Coordinates of C-alpha atoms in Angstrom, one line a residue:
M15 CA -15.4 54.5 10.2
A16 CA -11.6 53.7 10.1
T17 CA -11.3 54.7 13.8
R18 CA -14.2 52.4 14.7
W19 CA -12.6 49.5 12.9
A20 CA -9.2 50.2 14.6
D21 CA -10.9 50.4 18.0
A22 CA -12.7 47.1 17.3
G23 CA -9.3 45.5 16.4
E24 CA -7.8 46.7 19.7
A25 CA -10.8 45.4 21.6
Y26 CA -10.4 42.0 19.9
L27 CA -6.8 41.8 21.1
E28 CA -8.0 41.8 24.7
T29 CA -10.8 39.3 24.3
T30 CA -9.6 36.5 22.0
D31 CA -7.7 33.4 23.0
H32 CA -5.9 33.3 19.7
S33 CA -2.6 34.9 19.1
A34 CA -3.2 38.4 17.6
A35 CA -1.3 41.6 16.6
L36 CA -2.3 45.0 15.3
V37 CA 0.1 46.1 12.6
E38 CA 0.5 49.0 10.2
L39 CA 2.1 48.8 6.7
A40 CA 5.3 50.9 6.4
G41 CA 6.8 50.4 3.0
D42 CA 8.7 47.1 3.0
D43 CA 8.1 46.7 6.7
V44 CA 5.3 46.8 9.2
I45 CA 5.0 48.6 12.5
V46 CA 3.6 46.5 15.3
R47 CA 1.2 48.7 17.2
A48 CA 0.1 46.1 19.8
V49 CA 0.0 42.4 20.6
N50 CA -2.1 40.4 22.9
R51 CA -1.0 38.2 25.8
P52 CA -1.3 34.8 23.9
L53 CA 1.1 36.0 21.2
A54 CA 3.6 37.5 23.6
R55 CA 3.5 34.3 25.6
L56 CA 3.9 32.2 22.5
L57 CA 7.0 34.2 21.4
G58 CA 8.4 34.4 25.0
R59 CA 8.4 38.2 25.2
A60 CA 6.7 40.9 27.2
R61 CA 3.8 42.7 25.5
D62 CA 5.4 46.2 25.8
E63 CA 8.5 45.0 23.9
F64 CA 6.4 44.9 20.7
V65 CA 4.6 48.3 20.9
D66 CA 5.4 50.6 18.0
Q67 CA 8.4 48.5 16.9
P68 CA 9.2 47.6 13.3
G69 CA 8.5 44.0 12.3
S70 CA 12.0 43.6 11.1
R71 CA 13.0 43.5 14.8
F72 CA 11.1 40.3 15.3
Y73 CA 10.8 38.6 11.9
P74 CA 13.7 37.1 9.9
P75 CA 13.9 38.7 6.4
A76 CA 12.1 35.9 4.6
E77 CA 9.3 35.9 7.1
L78 CA 9.0 39.7 7.1
A79 CA 8.6 39.6 3.3
D80 CA 5.7 37.2 3.7
V81 CA 4.0 39.3 6.4
V82 CA 4.3 42.5 4.3
A83 CA 2.9 40.7 1.3
W84 CA -0.1 39.4 3.3
V85 CA -0.8 42.8 4.8
R86 CA -0.5 44.5 1.4
D87 CA -2.8 42.0 -0.2
A88 CA -5.4 42.4 2.5
L89 CA -5.3 46.2 2.3
T90 CA -5.5 46.2 -1.5
T91 CA -8.4 43.7 -1.8
E92 CA -10.1 44.8 1.4
E93 CA -10.6 41.1 2.1
P94 CA -9.1 38.8 4.7
V95 CA -6.0 36.8 3.6
G96 CA -5.3 33.3 4.9
Y97 CA -1.8 32.3 5.8
E98 CA 0.4 29.6 7.3
A99 CA 3.7 30.5 8.9
V100 CA 6.5 28.2 10.2
R101 CA 9.2 29.4 12.5
E102 CA 12.1 27.5 14.1
L103 CA 12.4 28.4 17.7
A104 CA 14.8 27.2 20.5
Q105 CA 11.9 25.2 22.0
G106 CA 11.0 23.6 18.6
R107 CA 9.1 24.3 15.4
L108 CA 6.2 26.8 15.6
V109 CA 3.4 26.4 13.0
V110 CA 0.7 29.1 13.0
V111 CA -2.3 29.3 10.6
G112 CA -4.6 32.3 10.6
R113 CA -5.9 35.4 8.7
V114 CA -4.8 38.9 8.0
I115 CA -7.9 41.2 8.4
P116 CA -7.9 44.7 7.0
L117 CA -9.2 47.4 9.4
D118 CA -8.6 50.6 7.4
G119 CA -6.3 51.7 4.7
R120 CA -3.2 51.3 6.8
R121 CA -3.7 48.8 9.6
C122 CA -4.5 45.1 9.8
L123 CA -5.3 42.6 12.5
I124 CA -3.2 39.5 12.3
V125 CA -4.9 36.5 14.0
G126 CA -3.3 33.1 14.3
S127 CA -3.7 29.7 15.9
D128 CA -0.8 27.5 17.0
I129 CA -1.1 24.1 15.4
S130 CA 2.5 23.0 16.1
R131 CA 1.4 20.0 18.2
Q132 CA -1.1 18.9 15.6
R133 CA 1.3 19.3 12.7
A134 CA 4.0 17.4 14.7
A135 CA 1.6 14.6 15.4
E136 CA 0.7 14.4 11.7
E137 CA 4.4 14.2 10.7
R138 CA 5.0 11.5 13.3
L139 CA 2.1 9.5 12.0
A140 CA 3.3 9.9 8.4
R141 CA 6.7 8.6 9.4
L142 CA 5.2 5.6 11.3
E143 CA 3.0 4.9 8.3
A144 CA 6.0 4.9 6.0
L145 CA 8.1 2.7 8.3
A146 CA 5.3 0.1 8.7
D147 CA 4.1 0.5 5.1
I148 CA 0.6 1.0 6.5
G149 CA -2.1 3.3 5.2
L150 CA -5.0 4.6 7.3
W151 CA -8.6 5.3 6.3
A152 CA -11.9 6.2 7.9
W153 CA -15.5 6.1 6.7
N154 CA -18.4 7.9 8.2
V155 CA -21.3 5.5 7.1
V156 CA -23.9 8.1 8.1
D157 CA -22.9 10.9 5.7
E158 CA -20.6 8.7 3.5
E159 CA -17.6 10.9 4.2
V160 CA -14.3 9.1 3.6
E161 CA -10.8 10.0 4.7
W162 CA -7.5 8.6 3.4
S163 CA -4.0 9.1 4.8
D164 CA -1.2 10.1 2.5
H165 CA 0.3 6.6 2.7
Y166 CA -3.0 5.0 1.8
R167 CA -3.1 7.1 -1.4
R168 CA 0.5 6.2 -2.1
I169 CA 0.2 2.4 -1.8
H170 CA -3.1 2.4 -3.8
G171 CA -1.7 4.7 -6.5
L172 CA -4.3 7.4 -5.8
P173 CA -3.4 11.0 -6.8
R174 CA -3.5 13.7 -4.1
E175 CA -6.3 15.5 -6.0
A176 CA -8.6 12.4 -5.9
T177 CA -11.6 13.0 -3.7
P178 CA -11.9 10.2 -1.1
S179 CA -14.9 7.9 -1.5
V180 CA -15.8 4.3 -1.4
A181 CA -16.3 4.3 -5.2
A182 CA -12.9 5.8 -5.8
A183 CA -11.3 3.2 -3.6
L184 CA -13.0 0.4 -5.4
E185 CA -12.0 1.8 -8.8
V186 CA -8.3 0.8 -8.3
I187 CA -9.1 -2.7 -7.0
H188 CA -8.3 -5.5 -9.5
P189 CA -11.5 -6.3 -11.5
D190 CA -11.5 -9.9 -10.4
D191 CA -11.5 -8.8 -6.7
R192 CA -13.9 -5.8 -7.0
A193 CA -17.2 -7.7 -6.6
R194 CA -15.9 -9.5 -3.6
M195 CA -14.7 -6.3 -2.0
T196 CA -17.9 -4.5 -2.7
R197 CA -19.7 -7.3 -0.8
I198 CA -17.3 -7.2 2.1
I199 CA -17.6 -3.4 2.4
A200 CA -21.4 -3.9 2.7
E201 CA -20.9 -6.5 5.4
V202 CA -18.6 -4.2 7.3
A203 CA -21.2 -1.4 7.3
G204 CA -24.1 -3.7 7.9
R205 CA -22.9 -6.4 10.3
G206 CA -19.6 -5.0 11.6
R207 CA -17.3 -7.5 9.9
T208 CA -13.7 -6.8 10.9
G209 CA -11.6 -9.7 9.9
P210 CA -8.5 -9.3 7.7
V211 CA -9.1 -9.4 4.0
R212 CA -6.7 -9.5 1.1
Y213 CA -7.2 -8.0 -2.3
R214 CA -5.2 -6.7 -5.3
V215 CA -4.9 -3.2 -6.7
V216 CA -3.8 -2.2 -10.2
G217 CA -1.5 0.8 -10.6
A218 CA -1.6 3.3 -13.4
D219 CA 1.3 1.4 -15.0
G220 CA -0.5 -1.9 -14.8
E221 CA 1.5 -3.3 -11.9
V222 CA -0.6 -5.5 -9.6
R223 CA 0.1 -5.2 -5.8
H224 CA -1.4 -7.3 -3.0
M225 CA -3.0 -5.5 0.0
E226 CA -4.2 -6.7 3.4
G227 CA -6.9 -4.6 5.1
R228 CA -8.3 -4.6 8.6
A229 CA -11.3 -2.6 10.0
E230 CA -12.9 -1.7 13.3
V231 CA -16.4 -0.3 13.7
V232 CA -17.6 2.5 16.0
R233 CA -21.1 2.3 17.3
D234 CA -23.4 4.9 18.8
A235 CA -25.3 4.5 22.1
A236 CA -28.0 2.5 20.3
G237 CA -25.5 0.1 19.0
D238 CA -25.7 1.2 15.4
I239 CA -22.5 1.4 13.3
I240 CA -21.7 5.1 12.6
R241 CA -18.1 5.0 11.6
V242 CA -15.5 2.5 10.3
V243 CA -11.7 3.0 10.7
G244 CA -9.1 0.7 9.3
T245 CA -5.5 0.0 8.1
V246 CA -4.1 -1.3 4.9
Q247 CA -0.7 -2.8 4.3
D248 CA 1.1 -3.7 1.1
V249 CA 1.8 -7.4 1.4
T250 CA 3.0 -8.1 -2.1
E251 CA 6.3 -9.6 -1.1
Q252 CA 4.7 -11.6 1.7
Q253 CA 2.1 -12.9 -0.8
A254 CA 4.9 -14.0 -3.2
L255 CA 6.8 -15.8 -0.4
E256 CA 3.6 -17.6 0.7
E257 CA 2.8 -18.6 -2.9
R258 CA 6.3 -20.0 -3.4
E259 CA 6.1 -21.9 -0.1
R260 CA 2.8 -23.4 -1.2
R261 CA 4.3 -24.5 -4.5
V262 CA 7.4 -26.0 -2.8
Q263 CA 5.1 -27.9 -0.4
E264 CA 3.1 -29.2 -3.4
A265 CA 6.3 -30.2 -5.2
S266 CA 7.5 -32.0 -2.0
R267 CA 4.1 -33.8 -1.9
R268 CA 4.5 -34.9 -5.5
Q269 CA 8.1 -36.0 -4.9
A270 CA 7.0 -38.2 -2.1
H271 CA 4.2 -39.6 -4.3
A272 CA 6.7 -40.2 -7.1
M273 CA 8.9 -42.2 -4.7
E274 CA 6.0 -44.4 -3.8
L275 CA 5.3 -44.9 -7.5
N276 CA 9.0 -45.8 -8.0
D277 CA 8.5 -48.7 -5.6
D278 CA 5.4 -49.8 -7.5
I279 CA 7.3 -49.6 -10.8
V280 CA 10.1 -51.8 -9.6
Q281 CA 7.5 -54.4 -8.5
E282 CA 5.7 -54.2 -11.8
L283 CA 8.9 -54.6 -13.8
S284 CA 9.8 -57.6 -11.7
R285 CA 6.4 -59.0 -12.4
A286 CA 6.8 -58.4 -16.1
W287 CA 10.2 -60.1 -16.2
L288 CA 8.9 -63.1 -14.3
A289 CA 5.9 -63.3 -16.7
L290 CA 8.3 -63.3 -19.7
E291 CA 10.4 -66.0 -18.0
L292 CA 7.2 -68.0 -17.7
E293 CA 6.3 -67.2 -21.4
D294 CA 3.1 -65.4 -20.2
V295 CA 3.1 -62.6 -22.8
A296 CA -0.3 -61.3 -21.8
A297 CA 0.7 -60.9 -18.1
A298 CA 4.0 -59.2 -19.2
R299 CA 2.1 -56.8 -21.4
E300 CA -0.3 -55.9 -18.6
A301 CA 2.6 -55.3 -16.2
I302 CA 4.5 -53.1 -18.8
E303 CA 1.4 -51.0 -19.5
A304 CA 0.8 -50.4 -15.8
T305 CA 4.5 -49.4 -15.5
T306 CA 4.1 -47.0 -18.4
R307 CA 1.2 -45.2 -16.8
R308 CA 3.1 -44.8 -13.5
V309 CA 6.1 -43.5 -15.4
Q310 CA 3.9 -40.9 -17.1
N311 CA 2.7 -39.7 -13.6
I312 CA 6.3 -39.4 -12.4
V313 CA 7.3 -37.4 -15.4
S314 CA 4.4 -35.0 -14.9
G315 CA 5.5 -34.5 -11.3
L316 CA 9.1 -33.9 -12.3
L317 CA 8.0 -31.3 -14.8
D318 CA 5.9 -29.5 -12.2
A319 CA 8.8 -29.5 -9.7
T320 CA 11.2 -28.3 -12.4
A321 CA 8.9 -25.4 -13.3
L322 CA 9.4 -24.0 -9.7
A323 CA 13.0 -23.1 -10.6
A324 CA 13.0 -22.8 -14.4
G325 CA 9.5 -21.8 -15.3
E326 CA 7.1 -23.9 -17.3
V327 CA 8.7 -27.0 -18.8
G328 CA 6.9 -28.9 -21.6
P329 CA 7.0 -32.7 -22.2
G330 CA 10.2 -33.6 -24.1
A331 CA 12.0 -30.4 -23.0
L332 CA 14.2 -32.3 -20.6
V333 CA 15.8 -34.4 -23.3
R334 CA 16.4 -31.4 -25.5
Q335 CA 18.7 -29.6 -23.0
R336 CA 22.1 -28.5 -24.4
P337 CA 24.9 -30.7 -23.0
A338 CA 27.9 -28.8 -21.5
G339 CA 30.1 -27.6 -24.4
G340 CA 27.9 -29.4 -27.1
E341 CA 25.0 -28.9 -29.4
P342 CA 21.4 -29.3 -28.3
R343 CA 20.3 -32.9 -28.2
P344 CA 17.5 -33.6 -30.6
P345 CA 14.3 -35.3 -29.2
A346 CA 14.3 -39.0 -29.3
E347 CA 12.5 -40.6 -32.2
P348 CA 9.7 -42.9 -31.3
P349 CA 10.1 -46.5 -32.2
T350 CA 8.6 -47.5 -35.6
T351 CA 8.4 -51.2 -34.9
P352 CA 7.4 -53.1 -31.9
T353 CA 10.2 -53.8 -29.4
A354 CA 11.4 -57.3 -29.6
V355 CA 10.8 -59.5 -26.5
R356 CA 14.0 -60.9 -25.1
P357 CA 14.2 -64.7 -26.1
R358 CA 14.9 -67.4 -23.6
H359 CA 18.3 -69.1 -24.0
G360 CA 18.4 -71.1 -27.2
E361 CA 15.1 -69.6 -28.7
P362 CA 14.8 -67.2 -31.7
E363 CA 13.8 -63.5 -31.0
R364 CA 10.1 -62.9 -31.3
A365 CA 7.8 -59.9 -31.2
P366 CA 5.4 -59.4 -28.3

């Protein structure tokens, strides 16, 4: 039986396109009995250089210890053992994944696949994601399978152990945005909506971040949507700048309006003064009341503009500001008696 397994292993070496070697455990080392052409080509050596040579001739000490451990585990359990090995070569980093398959009580077949290019591409993509602050996702709408990139998880606060799904993605979205995003997701899968959309996510610490997502749909030959792929970018800082710009523009609009009101106030005060000169108290009162309403509008606008730089400001707060080097100024007391109307020359003072 053992001979048959060994013969099968040697036959496999000659037929597989994967890198493969037949090794034998020898204490804290292994003896390489044979390698196939793909492995010899990968390591840049001739096949006969490996025959009946100790593994310590080809493996650095740390890698040799791993190989011995894998072989020993496979022989002990009589089950294949999976592995991933990384080696730095002159031509670049070599990444191999594979299995150690026990053949008998002494020998194992080590089979591996070179995934160096794939791993390098993944690392480049991860770096690009981090630089652009963009996360990637994909959704197979046929079988509901969802994929998230590492950066997508990071900016959404999703742990690595979280299973990707539409429901899990919706769970971290701000409650006030969740219903809208659920509707948009249905529109993407149903009608192929792809326009940009903004939403908020809530982190485990309660922090709210703003995201902007974009999607593209993939259709089959019949035109049906079978897959959706997209990007998500954290736009929290951009959102804050846009909001501040909006508020500044609103304050500027109010300021322009206040200047218009100021012109009206000057006119109304002139009208009130003229009415008093003509002893038309009713007209003077009407002009003063109109002026008071306009002043109240101006004060409200000033309070809104001040809030941009100093936070919310309530009525009366402006007169309570502490003078330089002095005590806070108390709020002005409202008048308890009607203000006297200025008399004409030679007349007694009278109330309005």
